[in-house]
mmCIF file of C-alpha atoms in Angstrom:
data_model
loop_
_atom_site.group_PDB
_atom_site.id
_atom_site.type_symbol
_atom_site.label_atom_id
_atom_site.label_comp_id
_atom_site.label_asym_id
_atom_site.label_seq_id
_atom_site.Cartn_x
_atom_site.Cartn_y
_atom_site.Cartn_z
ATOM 1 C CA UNK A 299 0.000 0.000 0.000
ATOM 2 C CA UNK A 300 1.287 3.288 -0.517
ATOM 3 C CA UNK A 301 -0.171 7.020 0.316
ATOM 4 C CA UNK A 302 -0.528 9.837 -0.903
ATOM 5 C CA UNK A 303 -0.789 13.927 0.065
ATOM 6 C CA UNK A 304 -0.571 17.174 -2.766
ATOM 7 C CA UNK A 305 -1.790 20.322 -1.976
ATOM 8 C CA UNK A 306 -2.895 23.510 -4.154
ATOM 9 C CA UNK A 307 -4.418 26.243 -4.005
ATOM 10 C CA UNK A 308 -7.351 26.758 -6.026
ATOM 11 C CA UNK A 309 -9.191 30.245 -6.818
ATOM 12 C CA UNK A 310 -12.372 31.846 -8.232
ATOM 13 C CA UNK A 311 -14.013 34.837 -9.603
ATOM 14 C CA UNK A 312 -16.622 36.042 -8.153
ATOM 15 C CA UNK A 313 -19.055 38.578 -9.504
ATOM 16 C CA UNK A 314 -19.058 40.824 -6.673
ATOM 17 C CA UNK A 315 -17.271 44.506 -5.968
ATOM 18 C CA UNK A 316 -14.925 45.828 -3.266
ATOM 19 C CA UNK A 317 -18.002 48.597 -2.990
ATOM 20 C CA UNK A 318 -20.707 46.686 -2.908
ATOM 21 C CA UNK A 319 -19.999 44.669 0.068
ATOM 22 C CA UNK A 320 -20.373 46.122 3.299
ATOM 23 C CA UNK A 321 -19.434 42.873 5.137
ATOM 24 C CA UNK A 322 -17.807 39.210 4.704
ATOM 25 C CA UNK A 323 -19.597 37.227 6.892
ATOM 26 C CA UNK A 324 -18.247 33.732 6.093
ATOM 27 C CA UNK A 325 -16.332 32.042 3.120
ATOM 28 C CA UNK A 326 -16.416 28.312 3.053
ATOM 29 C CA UNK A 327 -15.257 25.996 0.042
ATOM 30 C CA UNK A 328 -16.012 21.957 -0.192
ATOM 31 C CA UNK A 329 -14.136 19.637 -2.976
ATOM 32 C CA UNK A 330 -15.119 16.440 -4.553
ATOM 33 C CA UNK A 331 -12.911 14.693 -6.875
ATOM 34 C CA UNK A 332 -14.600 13.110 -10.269
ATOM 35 C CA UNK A 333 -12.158 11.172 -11.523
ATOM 36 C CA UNK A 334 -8.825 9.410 -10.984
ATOM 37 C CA UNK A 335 -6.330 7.425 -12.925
ATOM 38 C CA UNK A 336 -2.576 5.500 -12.215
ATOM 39 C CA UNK A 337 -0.442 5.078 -15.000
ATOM 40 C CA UNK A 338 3.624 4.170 -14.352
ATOM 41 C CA UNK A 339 4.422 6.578 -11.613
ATOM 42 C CA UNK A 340 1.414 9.139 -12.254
ATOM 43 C CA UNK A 341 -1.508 10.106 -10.919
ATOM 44 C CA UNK A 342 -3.883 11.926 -12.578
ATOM 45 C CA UNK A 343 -7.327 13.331 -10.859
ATOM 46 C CA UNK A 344 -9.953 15.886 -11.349
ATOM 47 C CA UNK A 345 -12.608 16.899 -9.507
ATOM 48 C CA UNK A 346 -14.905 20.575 -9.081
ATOM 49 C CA UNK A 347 -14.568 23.108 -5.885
ATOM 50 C CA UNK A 348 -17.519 24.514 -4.528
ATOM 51 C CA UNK A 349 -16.880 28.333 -2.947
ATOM 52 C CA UNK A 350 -19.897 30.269 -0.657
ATOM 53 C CA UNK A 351 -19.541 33.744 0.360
ATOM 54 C CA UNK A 352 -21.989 34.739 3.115
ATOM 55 C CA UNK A 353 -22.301 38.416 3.108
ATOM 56 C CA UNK A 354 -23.801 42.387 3.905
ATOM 57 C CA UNK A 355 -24.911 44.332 1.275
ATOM 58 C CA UNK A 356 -27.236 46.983 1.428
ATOM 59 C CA UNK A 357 -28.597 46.486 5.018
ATOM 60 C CA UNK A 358 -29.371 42.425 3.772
ATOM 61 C CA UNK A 359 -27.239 39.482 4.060
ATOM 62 C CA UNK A 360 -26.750 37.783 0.762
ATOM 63 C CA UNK A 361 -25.223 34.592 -0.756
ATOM 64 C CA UNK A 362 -23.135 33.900 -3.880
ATOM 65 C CA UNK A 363 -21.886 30.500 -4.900
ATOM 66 C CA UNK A 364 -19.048 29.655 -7.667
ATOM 67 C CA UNK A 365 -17.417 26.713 -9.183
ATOM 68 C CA UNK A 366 -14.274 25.794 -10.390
ATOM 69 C CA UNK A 367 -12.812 22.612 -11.788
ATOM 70 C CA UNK A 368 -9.209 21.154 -11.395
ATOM 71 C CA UNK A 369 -7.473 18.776 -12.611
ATOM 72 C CA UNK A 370 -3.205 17.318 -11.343
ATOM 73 C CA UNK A 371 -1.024 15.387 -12.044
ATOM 74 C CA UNK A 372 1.478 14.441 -10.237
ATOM 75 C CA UNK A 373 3.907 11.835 -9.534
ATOM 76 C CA UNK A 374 4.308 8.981 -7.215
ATOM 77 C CA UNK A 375 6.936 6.370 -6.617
ATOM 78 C CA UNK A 376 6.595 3.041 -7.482
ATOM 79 C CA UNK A 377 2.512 3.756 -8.573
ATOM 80 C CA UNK A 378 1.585 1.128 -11.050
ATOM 81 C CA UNK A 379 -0.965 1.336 -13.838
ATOM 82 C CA UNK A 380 -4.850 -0.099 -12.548
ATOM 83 C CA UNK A 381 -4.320 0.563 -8.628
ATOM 84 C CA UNK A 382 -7.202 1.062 -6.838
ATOM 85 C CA UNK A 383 -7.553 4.166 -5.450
ATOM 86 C CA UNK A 384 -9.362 5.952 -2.627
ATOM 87 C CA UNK A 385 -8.917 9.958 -2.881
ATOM 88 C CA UNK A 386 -10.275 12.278 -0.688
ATOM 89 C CA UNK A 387 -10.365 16.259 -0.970
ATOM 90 C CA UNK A 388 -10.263 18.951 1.813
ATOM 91 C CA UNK A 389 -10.239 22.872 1.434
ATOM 92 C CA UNK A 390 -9.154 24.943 3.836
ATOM 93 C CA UNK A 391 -7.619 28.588 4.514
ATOM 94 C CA UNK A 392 -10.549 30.252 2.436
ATOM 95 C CA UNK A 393 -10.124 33.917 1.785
ATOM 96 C CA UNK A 394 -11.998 36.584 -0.077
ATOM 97 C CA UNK A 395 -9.612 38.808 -2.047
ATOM 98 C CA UNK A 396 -9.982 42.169 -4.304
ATOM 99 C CA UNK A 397 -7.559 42.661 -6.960
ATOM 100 C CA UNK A 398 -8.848 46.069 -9.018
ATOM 101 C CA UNK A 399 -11.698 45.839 -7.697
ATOM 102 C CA UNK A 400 -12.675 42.500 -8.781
ATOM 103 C CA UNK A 401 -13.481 39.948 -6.398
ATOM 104 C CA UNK A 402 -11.836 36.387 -6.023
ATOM 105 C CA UNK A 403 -11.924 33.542 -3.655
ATOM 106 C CA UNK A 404 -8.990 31.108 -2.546
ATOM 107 C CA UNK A 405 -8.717 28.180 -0.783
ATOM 108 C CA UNK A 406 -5.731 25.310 -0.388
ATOM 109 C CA UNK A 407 -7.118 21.969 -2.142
ATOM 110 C CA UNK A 408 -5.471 19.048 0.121
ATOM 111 C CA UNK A 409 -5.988 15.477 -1.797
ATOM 112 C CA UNK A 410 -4.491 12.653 0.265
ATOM 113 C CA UNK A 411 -5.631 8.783 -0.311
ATOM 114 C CA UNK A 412 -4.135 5.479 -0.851
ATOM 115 C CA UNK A 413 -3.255 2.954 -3.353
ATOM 116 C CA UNK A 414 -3.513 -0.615 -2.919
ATOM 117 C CA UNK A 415 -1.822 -2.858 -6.051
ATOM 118 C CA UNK A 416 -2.606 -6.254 -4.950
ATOM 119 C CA UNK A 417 -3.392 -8.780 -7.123
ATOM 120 C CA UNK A 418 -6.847 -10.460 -6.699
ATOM 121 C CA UNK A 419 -8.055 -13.373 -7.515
ATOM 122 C CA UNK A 420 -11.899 -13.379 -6.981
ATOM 123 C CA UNK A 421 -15.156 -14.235 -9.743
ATOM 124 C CA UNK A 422 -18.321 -12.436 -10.177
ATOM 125 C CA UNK A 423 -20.524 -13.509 -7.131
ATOM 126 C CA UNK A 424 -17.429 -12.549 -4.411
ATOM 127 C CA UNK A 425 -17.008 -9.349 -6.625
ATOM 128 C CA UNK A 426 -19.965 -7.426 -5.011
ATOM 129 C CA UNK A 427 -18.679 -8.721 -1.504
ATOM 130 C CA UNK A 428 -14.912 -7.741 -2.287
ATOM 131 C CA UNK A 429 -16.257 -4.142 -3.325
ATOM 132 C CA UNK A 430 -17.910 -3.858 -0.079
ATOM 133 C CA UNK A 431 -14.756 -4.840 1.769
ATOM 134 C CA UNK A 432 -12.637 -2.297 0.429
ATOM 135 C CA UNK A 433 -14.934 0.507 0.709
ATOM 136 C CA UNK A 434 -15.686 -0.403 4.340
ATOM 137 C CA UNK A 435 -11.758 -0.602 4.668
ATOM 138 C CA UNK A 436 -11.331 2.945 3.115
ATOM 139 C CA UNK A 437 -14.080 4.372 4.635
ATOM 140 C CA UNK A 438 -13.292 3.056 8.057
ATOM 141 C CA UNK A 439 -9.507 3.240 8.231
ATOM 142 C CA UNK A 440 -9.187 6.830 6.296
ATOM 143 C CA UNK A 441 -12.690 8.444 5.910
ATOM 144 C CA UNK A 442 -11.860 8.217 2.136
ATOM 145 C CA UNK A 443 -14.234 7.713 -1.164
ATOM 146 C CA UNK A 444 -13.318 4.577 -3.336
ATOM 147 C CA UNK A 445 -14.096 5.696 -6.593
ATOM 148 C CA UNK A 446 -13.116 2.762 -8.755
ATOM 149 C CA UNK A 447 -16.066 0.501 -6.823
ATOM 150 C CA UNK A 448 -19.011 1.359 -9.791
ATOM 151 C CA UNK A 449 -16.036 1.185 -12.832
ATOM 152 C CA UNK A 450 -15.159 -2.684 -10.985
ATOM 153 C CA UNK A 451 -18.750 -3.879 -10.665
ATOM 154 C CA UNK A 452 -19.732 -2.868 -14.462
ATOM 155 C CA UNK A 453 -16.848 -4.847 -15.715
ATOM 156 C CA UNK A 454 -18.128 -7.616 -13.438
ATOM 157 C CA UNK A 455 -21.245 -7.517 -14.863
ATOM 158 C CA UNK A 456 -20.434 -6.417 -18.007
ATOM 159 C CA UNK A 457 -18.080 -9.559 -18.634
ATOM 160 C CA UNK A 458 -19.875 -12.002 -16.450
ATOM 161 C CA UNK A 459 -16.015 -13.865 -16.009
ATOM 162 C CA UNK A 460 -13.796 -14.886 -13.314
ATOM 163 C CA UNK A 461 -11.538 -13.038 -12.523
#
């Protein structure tokens, strides 16, 4: 098993003006990645950041969401094509920024997971039951998403062979 931690920052425009805001209240951001792939000694992954500014304008509270998408890739030692992986994504250190007047928010994108390249040797009925396992496993031991789970059961099905 091996692990895995990158960090970046990630950033939005926002339509909103140093003038017309009165107040920040709160700026929060979320992540979710979308997709994920190993080749030799890569990792490539993408995913969408959600950003929320909470604040005063005009005497009234207001709320404005934006989205950006990103998309690494990065390398990792001894990462071999097909390993599962379980990513998750955290933002944190959110900040509302004003450069000419324009407004932007920022937030550090942490992705951190694990591989596991074992070889297994299972057929179609203990496929549903093996895809359990390791998303208990990741879920349990890491809090993490396993993303290949729905890609593994549609071969399954899809080929209806041992494996």
């Amino acid at each position: 098993e091996h692990t895995f931690k990158n960090s970046n920052v990630i950033e939005c425009k926002i339509p909103l003006t140093e003038e017309s805001i009165k107040k920040v209240i709160s700026v929060c951001s979320t992540a979710t990645i979308n997709k994920s792939e190993c080749t030799d000694g890569f990792l490539s992954y993408s995913g969408k950041a959600i950003f929320t500014v909470l604040y005063e304008e005009d005497g009234a509270f207001k709320k404005i969401e934006c989205g950006v998408e990103f998309s690494y890739k990065t390398e990792v030692k001894n990462l071999k094509n097909g390993a599962i992986v379980c990513l998750n994504a955290k933002t944190g250190g959110e900040k509302l920024s004003f450069l000419n007047g324009i407004a932007s928010v920022s937030a550090t994108l942490t992705v951190c997971g694990e591989f596991i390249e074992k070889q297994i040797n299972i057929n179609y009925k203990k496929g549903i039951a093996f895809c359990k396992a390791i998303k208990a496993k990741c879920c349990y031991r890491n809090n993490l998403i396993c993303f290949f789970i729905k890609e593994f059961l549609s071969f399954l099905i899809s080929k209806s062979i041992d494996m």
